[in-house]
Coordinates of C-alpha atoms in Angstrom, one line a residue:
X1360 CA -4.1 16.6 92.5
X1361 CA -0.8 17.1 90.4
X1362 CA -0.7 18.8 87.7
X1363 CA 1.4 17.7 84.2
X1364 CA 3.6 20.2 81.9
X1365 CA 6.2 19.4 79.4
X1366 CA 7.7 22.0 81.0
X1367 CA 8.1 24.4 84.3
X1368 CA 9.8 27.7 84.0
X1369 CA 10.9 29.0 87.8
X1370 CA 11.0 32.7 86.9
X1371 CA 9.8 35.7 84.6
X1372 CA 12.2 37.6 83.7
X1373 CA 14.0 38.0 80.1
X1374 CA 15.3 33.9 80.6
X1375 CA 12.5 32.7 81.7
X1376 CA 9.9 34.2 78.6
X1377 CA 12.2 33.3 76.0
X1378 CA 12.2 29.9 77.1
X1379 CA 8.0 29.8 77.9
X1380 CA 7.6 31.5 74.3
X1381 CA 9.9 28.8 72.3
X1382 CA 8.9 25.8 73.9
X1383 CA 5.2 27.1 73.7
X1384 CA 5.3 28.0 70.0
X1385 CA 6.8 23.9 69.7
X1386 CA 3.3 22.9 71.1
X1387 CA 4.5 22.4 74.4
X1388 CA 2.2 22.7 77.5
X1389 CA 4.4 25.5 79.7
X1390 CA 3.8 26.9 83.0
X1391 CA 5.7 29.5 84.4
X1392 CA 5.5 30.9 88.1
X1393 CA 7.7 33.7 90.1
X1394 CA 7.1 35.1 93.9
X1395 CA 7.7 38.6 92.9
X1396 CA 5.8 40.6 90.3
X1397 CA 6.3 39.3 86.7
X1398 CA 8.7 40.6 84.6
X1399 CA 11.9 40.1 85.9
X1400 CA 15.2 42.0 87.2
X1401 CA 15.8 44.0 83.8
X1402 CA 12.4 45.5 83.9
X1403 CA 11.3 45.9 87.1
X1404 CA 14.2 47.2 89.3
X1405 CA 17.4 46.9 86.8
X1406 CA 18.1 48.1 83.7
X1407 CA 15.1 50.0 82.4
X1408 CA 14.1 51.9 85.4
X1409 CA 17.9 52.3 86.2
X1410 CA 18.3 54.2 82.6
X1411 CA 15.5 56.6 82.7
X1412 CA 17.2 57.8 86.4
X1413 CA 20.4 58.3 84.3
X1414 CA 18.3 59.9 81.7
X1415 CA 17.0 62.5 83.5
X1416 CA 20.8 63.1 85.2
X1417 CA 22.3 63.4 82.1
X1418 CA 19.9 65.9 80.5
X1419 CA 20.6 68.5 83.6
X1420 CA 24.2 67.6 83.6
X1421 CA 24.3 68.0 79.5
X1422 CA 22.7 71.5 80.3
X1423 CA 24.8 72.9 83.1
X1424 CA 28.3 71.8 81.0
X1425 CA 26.8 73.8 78.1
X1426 CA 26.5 77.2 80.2
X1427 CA 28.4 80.0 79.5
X1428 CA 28.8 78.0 75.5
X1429 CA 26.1 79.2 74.0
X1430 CA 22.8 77.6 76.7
X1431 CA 21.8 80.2 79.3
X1432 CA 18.7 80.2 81.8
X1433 CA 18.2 79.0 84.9
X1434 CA 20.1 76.2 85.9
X1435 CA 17.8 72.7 85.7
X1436 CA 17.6 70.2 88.7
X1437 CA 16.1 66.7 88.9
X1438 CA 12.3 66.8 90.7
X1439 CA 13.0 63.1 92.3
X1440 CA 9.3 62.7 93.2
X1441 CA 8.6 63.8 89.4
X1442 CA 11.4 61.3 88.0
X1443 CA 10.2 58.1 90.2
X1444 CA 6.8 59.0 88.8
X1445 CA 7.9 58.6 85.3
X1446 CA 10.0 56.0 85.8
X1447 CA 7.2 54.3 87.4
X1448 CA 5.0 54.6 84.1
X1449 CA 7.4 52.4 82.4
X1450 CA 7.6 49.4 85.2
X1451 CA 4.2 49.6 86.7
X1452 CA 2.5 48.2 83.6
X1453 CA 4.6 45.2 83.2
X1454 CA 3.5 42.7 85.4
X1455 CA -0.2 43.3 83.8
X1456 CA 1.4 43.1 80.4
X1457 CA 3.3 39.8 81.1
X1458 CA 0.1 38.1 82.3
X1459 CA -1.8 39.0 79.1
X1460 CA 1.1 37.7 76.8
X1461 CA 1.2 34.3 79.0
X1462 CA -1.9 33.9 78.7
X1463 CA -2.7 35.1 75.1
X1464 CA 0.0 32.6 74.2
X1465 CA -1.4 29.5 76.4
X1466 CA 1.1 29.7 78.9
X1467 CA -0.3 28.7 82.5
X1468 CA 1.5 31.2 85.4
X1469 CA 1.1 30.8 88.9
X1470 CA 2.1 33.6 91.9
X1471 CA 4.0 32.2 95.1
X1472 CA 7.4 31.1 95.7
X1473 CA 8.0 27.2 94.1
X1474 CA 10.0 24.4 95.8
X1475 CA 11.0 21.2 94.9
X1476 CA 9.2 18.1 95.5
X1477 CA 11.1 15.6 93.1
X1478 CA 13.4 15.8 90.1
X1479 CA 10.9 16.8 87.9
X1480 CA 8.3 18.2 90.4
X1481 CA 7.5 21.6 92.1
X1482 CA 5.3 22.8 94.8
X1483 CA 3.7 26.0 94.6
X1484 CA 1.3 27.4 97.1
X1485 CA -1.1 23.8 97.7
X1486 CA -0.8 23.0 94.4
X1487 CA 1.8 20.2 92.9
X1488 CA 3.0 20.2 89.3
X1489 CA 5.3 18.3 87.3
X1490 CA 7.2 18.2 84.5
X1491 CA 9.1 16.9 81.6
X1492 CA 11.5 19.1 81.9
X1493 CA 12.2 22.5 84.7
X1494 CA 13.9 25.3 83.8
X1495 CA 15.4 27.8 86.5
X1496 CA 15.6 31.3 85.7
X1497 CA 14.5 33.3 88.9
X1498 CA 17.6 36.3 88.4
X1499 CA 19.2 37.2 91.3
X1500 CA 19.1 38.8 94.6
X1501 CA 21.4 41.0 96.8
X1502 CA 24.4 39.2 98.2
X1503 CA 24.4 39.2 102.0
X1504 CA 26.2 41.8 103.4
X1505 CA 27.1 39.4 106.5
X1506 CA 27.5 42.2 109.5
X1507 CA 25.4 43.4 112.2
X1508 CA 22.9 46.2 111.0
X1509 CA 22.4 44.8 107.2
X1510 CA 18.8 44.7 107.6
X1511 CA 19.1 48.6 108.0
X1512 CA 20.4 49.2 104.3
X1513 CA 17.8 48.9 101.8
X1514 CA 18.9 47.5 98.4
X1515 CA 18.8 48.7 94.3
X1516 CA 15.1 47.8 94.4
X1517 CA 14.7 50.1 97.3
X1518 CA 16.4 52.8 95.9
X1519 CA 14.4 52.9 92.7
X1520 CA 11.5 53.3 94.4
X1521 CA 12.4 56.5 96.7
X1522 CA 9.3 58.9 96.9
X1523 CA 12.6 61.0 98.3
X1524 CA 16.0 61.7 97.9
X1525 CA 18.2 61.6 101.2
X1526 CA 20.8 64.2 101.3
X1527 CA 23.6 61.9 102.8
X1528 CA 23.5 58.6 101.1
X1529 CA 26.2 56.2 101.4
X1530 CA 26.8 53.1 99.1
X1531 CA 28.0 49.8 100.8
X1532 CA 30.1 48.4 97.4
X1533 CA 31.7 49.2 93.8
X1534 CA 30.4 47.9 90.7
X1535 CA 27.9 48.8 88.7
X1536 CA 25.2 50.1 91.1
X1537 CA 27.4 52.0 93.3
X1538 CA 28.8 53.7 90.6
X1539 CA 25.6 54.2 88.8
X1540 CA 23.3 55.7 91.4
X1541 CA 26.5 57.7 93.0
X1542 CA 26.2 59.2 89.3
X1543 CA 22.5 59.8 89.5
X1544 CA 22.3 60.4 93.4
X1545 CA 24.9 63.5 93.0
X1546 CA 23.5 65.1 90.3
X1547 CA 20.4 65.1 92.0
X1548 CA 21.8 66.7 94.8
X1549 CA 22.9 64.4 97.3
X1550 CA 26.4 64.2 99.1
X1551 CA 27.8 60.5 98.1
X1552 CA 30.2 58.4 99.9
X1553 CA 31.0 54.7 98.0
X1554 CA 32.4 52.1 100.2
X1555 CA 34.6 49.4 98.2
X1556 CA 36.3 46.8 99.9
X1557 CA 38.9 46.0 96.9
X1558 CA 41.7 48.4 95.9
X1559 CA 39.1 50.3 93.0
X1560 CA 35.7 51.0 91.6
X1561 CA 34.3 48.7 89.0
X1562 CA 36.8 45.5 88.7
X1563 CA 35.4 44.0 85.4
X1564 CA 36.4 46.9 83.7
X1565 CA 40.0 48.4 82.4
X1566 CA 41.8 49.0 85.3
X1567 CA 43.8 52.5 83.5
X1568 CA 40.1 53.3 81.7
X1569 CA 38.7 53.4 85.4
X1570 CA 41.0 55.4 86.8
X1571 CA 40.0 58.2 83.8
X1572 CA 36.5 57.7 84.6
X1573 CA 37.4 58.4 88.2
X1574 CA 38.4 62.1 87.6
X1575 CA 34.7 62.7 87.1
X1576 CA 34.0 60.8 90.1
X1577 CA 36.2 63.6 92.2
X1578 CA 35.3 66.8 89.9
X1579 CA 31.3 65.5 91.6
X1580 CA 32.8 65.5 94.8
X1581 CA 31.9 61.9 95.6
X1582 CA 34.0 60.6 98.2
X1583 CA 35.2 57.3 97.3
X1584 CA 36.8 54.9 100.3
X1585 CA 38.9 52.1 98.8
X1586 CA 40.1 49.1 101.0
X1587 CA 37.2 49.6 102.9
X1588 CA 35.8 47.1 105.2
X1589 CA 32.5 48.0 106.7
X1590 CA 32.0 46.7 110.5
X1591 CA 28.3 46.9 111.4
X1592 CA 25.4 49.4 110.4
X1593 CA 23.9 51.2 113.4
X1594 CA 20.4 53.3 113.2
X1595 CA 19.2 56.2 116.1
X1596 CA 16.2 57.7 114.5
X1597 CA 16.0 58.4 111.2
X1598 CA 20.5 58.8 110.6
X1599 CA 22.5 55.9 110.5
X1600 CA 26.2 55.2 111.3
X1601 CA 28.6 52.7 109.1
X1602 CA 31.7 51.8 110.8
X1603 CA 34.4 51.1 108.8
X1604 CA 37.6 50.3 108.0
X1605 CA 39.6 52.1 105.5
X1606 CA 43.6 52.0 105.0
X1607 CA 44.5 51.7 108.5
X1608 CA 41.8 54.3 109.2
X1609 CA 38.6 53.2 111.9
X1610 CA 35.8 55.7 111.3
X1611 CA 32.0 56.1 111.8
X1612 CA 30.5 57.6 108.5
X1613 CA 27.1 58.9 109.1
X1614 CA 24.3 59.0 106.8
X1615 CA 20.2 59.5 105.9
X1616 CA 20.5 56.4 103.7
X1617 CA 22.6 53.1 103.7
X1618 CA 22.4 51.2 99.8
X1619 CA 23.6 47.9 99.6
X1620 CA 25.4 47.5 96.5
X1621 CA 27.8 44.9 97.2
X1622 CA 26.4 43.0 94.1
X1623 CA 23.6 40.2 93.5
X1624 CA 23.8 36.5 93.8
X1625 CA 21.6 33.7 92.0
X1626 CA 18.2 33.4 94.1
X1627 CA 19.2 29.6 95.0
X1628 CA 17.5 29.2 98.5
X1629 CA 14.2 29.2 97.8
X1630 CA 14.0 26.0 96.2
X1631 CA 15.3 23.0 98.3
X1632 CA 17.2 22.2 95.4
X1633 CA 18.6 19.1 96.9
X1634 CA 15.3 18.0 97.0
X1635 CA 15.3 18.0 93.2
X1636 CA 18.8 16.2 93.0
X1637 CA 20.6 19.7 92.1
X1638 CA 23.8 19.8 92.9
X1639 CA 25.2 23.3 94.0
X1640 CA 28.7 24.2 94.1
X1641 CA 30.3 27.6 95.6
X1642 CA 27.0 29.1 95.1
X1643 CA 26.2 27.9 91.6
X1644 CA 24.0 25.3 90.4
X1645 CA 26.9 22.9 88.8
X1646 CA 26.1 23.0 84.8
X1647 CA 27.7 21.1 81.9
X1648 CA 28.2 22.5 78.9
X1649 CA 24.8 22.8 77.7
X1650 CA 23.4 24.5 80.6
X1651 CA 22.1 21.2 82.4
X1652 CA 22.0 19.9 85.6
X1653 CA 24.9 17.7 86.2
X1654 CA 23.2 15.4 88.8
X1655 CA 19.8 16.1 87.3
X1656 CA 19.5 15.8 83.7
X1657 CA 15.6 17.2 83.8
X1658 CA 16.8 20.5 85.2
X1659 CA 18.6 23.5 83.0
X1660 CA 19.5 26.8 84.2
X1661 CA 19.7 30.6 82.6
X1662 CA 20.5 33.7 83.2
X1663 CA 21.9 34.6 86.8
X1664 CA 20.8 30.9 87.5
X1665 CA 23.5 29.5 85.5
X1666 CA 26.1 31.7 86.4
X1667 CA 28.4 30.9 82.8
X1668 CA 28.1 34.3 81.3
X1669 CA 28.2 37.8 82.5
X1670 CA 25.6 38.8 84.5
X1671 CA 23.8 40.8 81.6
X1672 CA 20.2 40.9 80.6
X1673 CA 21.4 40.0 76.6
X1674 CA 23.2 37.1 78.2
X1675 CA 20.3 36.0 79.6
X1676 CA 18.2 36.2 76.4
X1677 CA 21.4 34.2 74.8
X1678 CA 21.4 31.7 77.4
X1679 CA 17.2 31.1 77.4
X1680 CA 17.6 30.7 73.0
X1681 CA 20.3 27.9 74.1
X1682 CA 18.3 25.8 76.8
X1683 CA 15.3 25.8 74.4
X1684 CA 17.1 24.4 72.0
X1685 CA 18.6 21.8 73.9
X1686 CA 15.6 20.7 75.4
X1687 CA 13.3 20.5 72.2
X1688 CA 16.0 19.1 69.9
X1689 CA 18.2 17.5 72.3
X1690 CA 22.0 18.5 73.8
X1691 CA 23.4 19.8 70.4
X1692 CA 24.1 23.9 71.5
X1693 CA 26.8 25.4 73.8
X1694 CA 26.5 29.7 74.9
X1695 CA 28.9 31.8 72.8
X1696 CA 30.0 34.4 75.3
X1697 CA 32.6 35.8 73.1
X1698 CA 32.4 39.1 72.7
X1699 CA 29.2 40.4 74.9
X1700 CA 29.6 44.1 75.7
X1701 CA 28.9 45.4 79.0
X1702 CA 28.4 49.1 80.0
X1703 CA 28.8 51.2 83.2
X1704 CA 25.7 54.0 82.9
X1705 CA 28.0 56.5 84.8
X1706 CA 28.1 59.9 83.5
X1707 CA 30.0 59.6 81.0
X1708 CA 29.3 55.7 80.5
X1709 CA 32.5 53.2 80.9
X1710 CA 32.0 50.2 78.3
X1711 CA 34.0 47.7 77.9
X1712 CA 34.0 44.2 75.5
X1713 CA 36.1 41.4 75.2
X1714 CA 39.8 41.3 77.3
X1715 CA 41.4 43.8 79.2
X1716 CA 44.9 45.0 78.9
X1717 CA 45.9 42.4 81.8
X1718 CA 43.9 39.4 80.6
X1719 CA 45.7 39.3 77.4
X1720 CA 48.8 39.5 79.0
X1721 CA 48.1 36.7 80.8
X1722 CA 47.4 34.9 78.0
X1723 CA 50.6 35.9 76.5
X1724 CA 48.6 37.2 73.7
X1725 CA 50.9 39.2 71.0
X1726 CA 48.8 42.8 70.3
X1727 CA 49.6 46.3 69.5
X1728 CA 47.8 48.7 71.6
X1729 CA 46.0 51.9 70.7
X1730 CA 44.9 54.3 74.0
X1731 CA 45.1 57.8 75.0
X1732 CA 43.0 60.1 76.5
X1733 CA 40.7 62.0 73.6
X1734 CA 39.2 64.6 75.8
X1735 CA 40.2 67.2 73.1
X1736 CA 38.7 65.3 70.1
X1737 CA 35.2 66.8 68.6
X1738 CA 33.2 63.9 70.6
X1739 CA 33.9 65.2 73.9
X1740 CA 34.1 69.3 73.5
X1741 CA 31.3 69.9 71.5
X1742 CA 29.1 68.5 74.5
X1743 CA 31.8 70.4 76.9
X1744 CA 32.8 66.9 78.1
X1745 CA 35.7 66.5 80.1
X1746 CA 36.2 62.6 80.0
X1747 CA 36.6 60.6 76.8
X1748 CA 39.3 58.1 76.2
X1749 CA 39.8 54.7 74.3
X1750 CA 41.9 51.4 74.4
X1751 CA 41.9 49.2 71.9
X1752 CA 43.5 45.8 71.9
X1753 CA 44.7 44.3 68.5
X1754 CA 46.0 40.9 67.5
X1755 CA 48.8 40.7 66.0
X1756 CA 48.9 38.3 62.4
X1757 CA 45.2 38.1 62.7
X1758 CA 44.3 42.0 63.1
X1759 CA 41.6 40.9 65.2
X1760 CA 40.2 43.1 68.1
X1761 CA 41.0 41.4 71.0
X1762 CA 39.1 43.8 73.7
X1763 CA 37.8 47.6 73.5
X1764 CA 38.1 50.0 76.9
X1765 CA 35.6 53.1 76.3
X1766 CA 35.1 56.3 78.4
X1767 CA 33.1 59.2 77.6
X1768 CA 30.1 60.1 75.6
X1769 CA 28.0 58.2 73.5
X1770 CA 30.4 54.8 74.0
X1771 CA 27.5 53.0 75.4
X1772 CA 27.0 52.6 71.6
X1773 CA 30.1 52.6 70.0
X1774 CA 31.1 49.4 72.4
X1775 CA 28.5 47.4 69.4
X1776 CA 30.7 48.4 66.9
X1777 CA 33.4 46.9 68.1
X1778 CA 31.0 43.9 69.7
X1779 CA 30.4 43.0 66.7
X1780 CA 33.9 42.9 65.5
X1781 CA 34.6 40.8 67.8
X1782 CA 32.2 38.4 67.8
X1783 CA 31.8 38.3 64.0
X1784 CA 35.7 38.3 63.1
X1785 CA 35.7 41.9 61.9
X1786 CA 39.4 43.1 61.3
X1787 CA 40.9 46.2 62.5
X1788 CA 41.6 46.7 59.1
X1789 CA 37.8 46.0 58.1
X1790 CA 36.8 49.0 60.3
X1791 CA 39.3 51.3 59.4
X1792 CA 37.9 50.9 55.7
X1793 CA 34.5 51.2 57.2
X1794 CA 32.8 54.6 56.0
X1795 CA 30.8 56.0 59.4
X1796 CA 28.4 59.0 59.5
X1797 CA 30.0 62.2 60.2
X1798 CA 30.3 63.1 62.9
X1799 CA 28.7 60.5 65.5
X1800 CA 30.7 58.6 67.9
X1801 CA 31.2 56.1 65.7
X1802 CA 33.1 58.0 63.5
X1803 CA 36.2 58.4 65.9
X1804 CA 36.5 54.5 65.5
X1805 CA 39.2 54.7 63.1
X1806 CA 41.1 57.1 64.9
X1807 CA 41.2 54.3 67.9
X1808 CA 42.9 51.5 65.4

């Protein structure tokens, strides 16, 4: 027997409940299903559990800068088998919760992994639903390393879970999550090795910001290979060997744990998509404007699915208020990624928002330019922090803040100020006049203009 919906959401996460909720709350019958628990990427084994890790290693680290200035004692360390605990008070609950609130709201949710029958019709376990519309937001998964040995690396999700912390650890990528857990991992006491395959850490960020960030990287002792091309992943026992290929160098690096963190991909293969008439393109399920199907006007994507904004969790809320829109009321709304901040949780944080340095040169944008390194300002000493910088991109005739570059503390905030800015049309001149509260982070925003 098939069952009907006005609508299917493929997912749980952020995308997918924002889109259950809204179509719900227009008296729409909704279903929603996901394989894995409910809740989603953000917070089940991203974000969330990713910032109380950093929590913890930034409370120790805050502590041992602030020896010998006025804290004394013994020195702190993380208890990893203490921290996973915690961290698993905040994530175990969720799937629990999100079934309540589906149901509490009258939205039907089924476990198991869904496929396509038809444009508008799913399979799921031995039962067959269909629908008005289907929405795909089912996040992402870890891109395929694509050697011999990748099935002997575990990925983010496995690292979060560690009942233990290896002592050699070595992380197969550089964005985000090599940067972040190399953070966490070293502060917890474990010798770090990143492998990057491109000529630096973390490419969607300010290339001359990075490379201040990366003196923190060296005073952990975290060794860093760039132009590194790993071979194959060997296991004897419980130690692993990585060949690779760095600068003309051939090496075996050896190690208690191998983290893949080469990056995530949209969780396409699951579906039989072209079962559905979906057309997919270089990975990516081909969207117009309005975050629909091209070849199948029934289907609209979000999130990681669609693949048009940044891969952020806000982006994905953005992106699920847009689809709902356009499938209640009909095509009339188009994402606004302008201005959406993004932050590295490294210790200090890296955040960044709107164009770099070399995108709006590229542009042949007209800007003046305000950056330096600020490790001497108040911000930075008073927590004995020896990273902080700033560079700020201004347009010239409008006064309009074409991108902000952040290092150091407390910019994992700041970056909003000058989100907002952007996205709202905020002038340089606006902030300047702006009066902050003394002294914050926020404060040393008109010093950066």
């Amino acid at each position: 027997m098939t069952r009907s919906y006005d609508l299917i959401v493929i997912g749980t996460g952020t995308a997918a409940s924002v889109v259950a909720s809204r179509c719900r709350a227009a008296g729409w019958s909704v279903a929603v299903m996901d394989y894995l628990p409910f809740g989603g990427t953000c917070a089940l084994r991203g974000c969330d559990p990713k910032k109380v890790l950093v929590g913890a290693a930034d409370a120790t680290d805050h502590v041992g800068r602030m020896r010998d200035r006025g804290v004394e004692g013994g020195i702190p360390s993380i208890a990893w088998q203490e921290l996973i605990a915690f961290k698993r008070t905040f994530t175990d609950p969720v799937p629990a919760m999100k079934e309540k609130d589906f149901a509490n709201h009258g939205i039907d949710f089924y476990h198991g992994s869904a496929q396509f029958r038809g444009p508008r019709s799913v399979t799921i376990g031995n039962e067959t639903l269909e629908a008005r519309f289907v929405v795909l937001a089912a996040g992402a998964v870890p891109r395929p390393l694509s050697i011999p040995g990748e099935q002997h690396a575990i990925d983010s999700t496995g690292f979060l879970e560690l009942d233990r912390l290896p002592e050699r650890i070595i992380l197969i990528g550089g964005g985000y999550i090599a940067a972040e857990f190399a953070h966490t991992a070293t502060r917890a006491g474990a010798k770090v090795t990143i492998l990057q395959r491109r000529d630096r850490l973390l490419p969607r960020f300010d290339a001359e910001v990075v490379g201040w960030l990366m003196k923190k990287f060296e005073q952990l002792g975290i060794d860093v290979r760039l132009d590194a091309t790993v071979a194959r992943i060997d296991r004897n026992g419980d130690e692993f060997s990585v060949a690779v290929s760095s600068r003309g160098k051939d090496e075996r690096l050896a190690a208690d744990l191998v983290v893949q963190a080469a990056g995530r991909v949209p969780d396409l293969s699951r579906l039989k998509l072209d079962v559905g008439g979906v057309e997919i393109e270089d990975g990516r399920i081909r969207l117009n404007d309005y975050l629909q199907s091209v070849s199948n006007p029934a289907v609209y994507a979000a999130g990681d699915f669609a693949s048009k904004g940044p891969p952020l969790t806000p982006v994905a809320g953005h992106d699920a208020k847009v689809v709902a829109e356009n499938i209640l009321n009909g095509n009339r709304r188009k994402p606004n990624y302008e201005g959406v901040p993004s932050v590295a949780f490294t210790i200090p944080p890296l955040a960044t928002v709107g164009l770099t340095e070399a995108a709006a040169r590229e542009r042949g944008l007209k800007f003046r330019m305000q950056h330096r390194e600020a490790a001497s300002w108040y911000t930075a000493r008073h927590v004995a922090e020896t990273v902080y910088g700033f560079k700020v991109l201004i347009e010239e005739g409008t006064d309009k803040i074409l991108g902000a570059h952040l290092v150091g503390p407390r910019v994992d905030e700041v970056i909003n100020v000058f989100a907002l800015a952007i996205r709202q049309g905020i002038t340089a001149a606006d902030l300047k006049a702006t009066i902050f509260a003394y002294p914050t982070g926020a404060s040393d925003i008109g010093y950066m203009l």
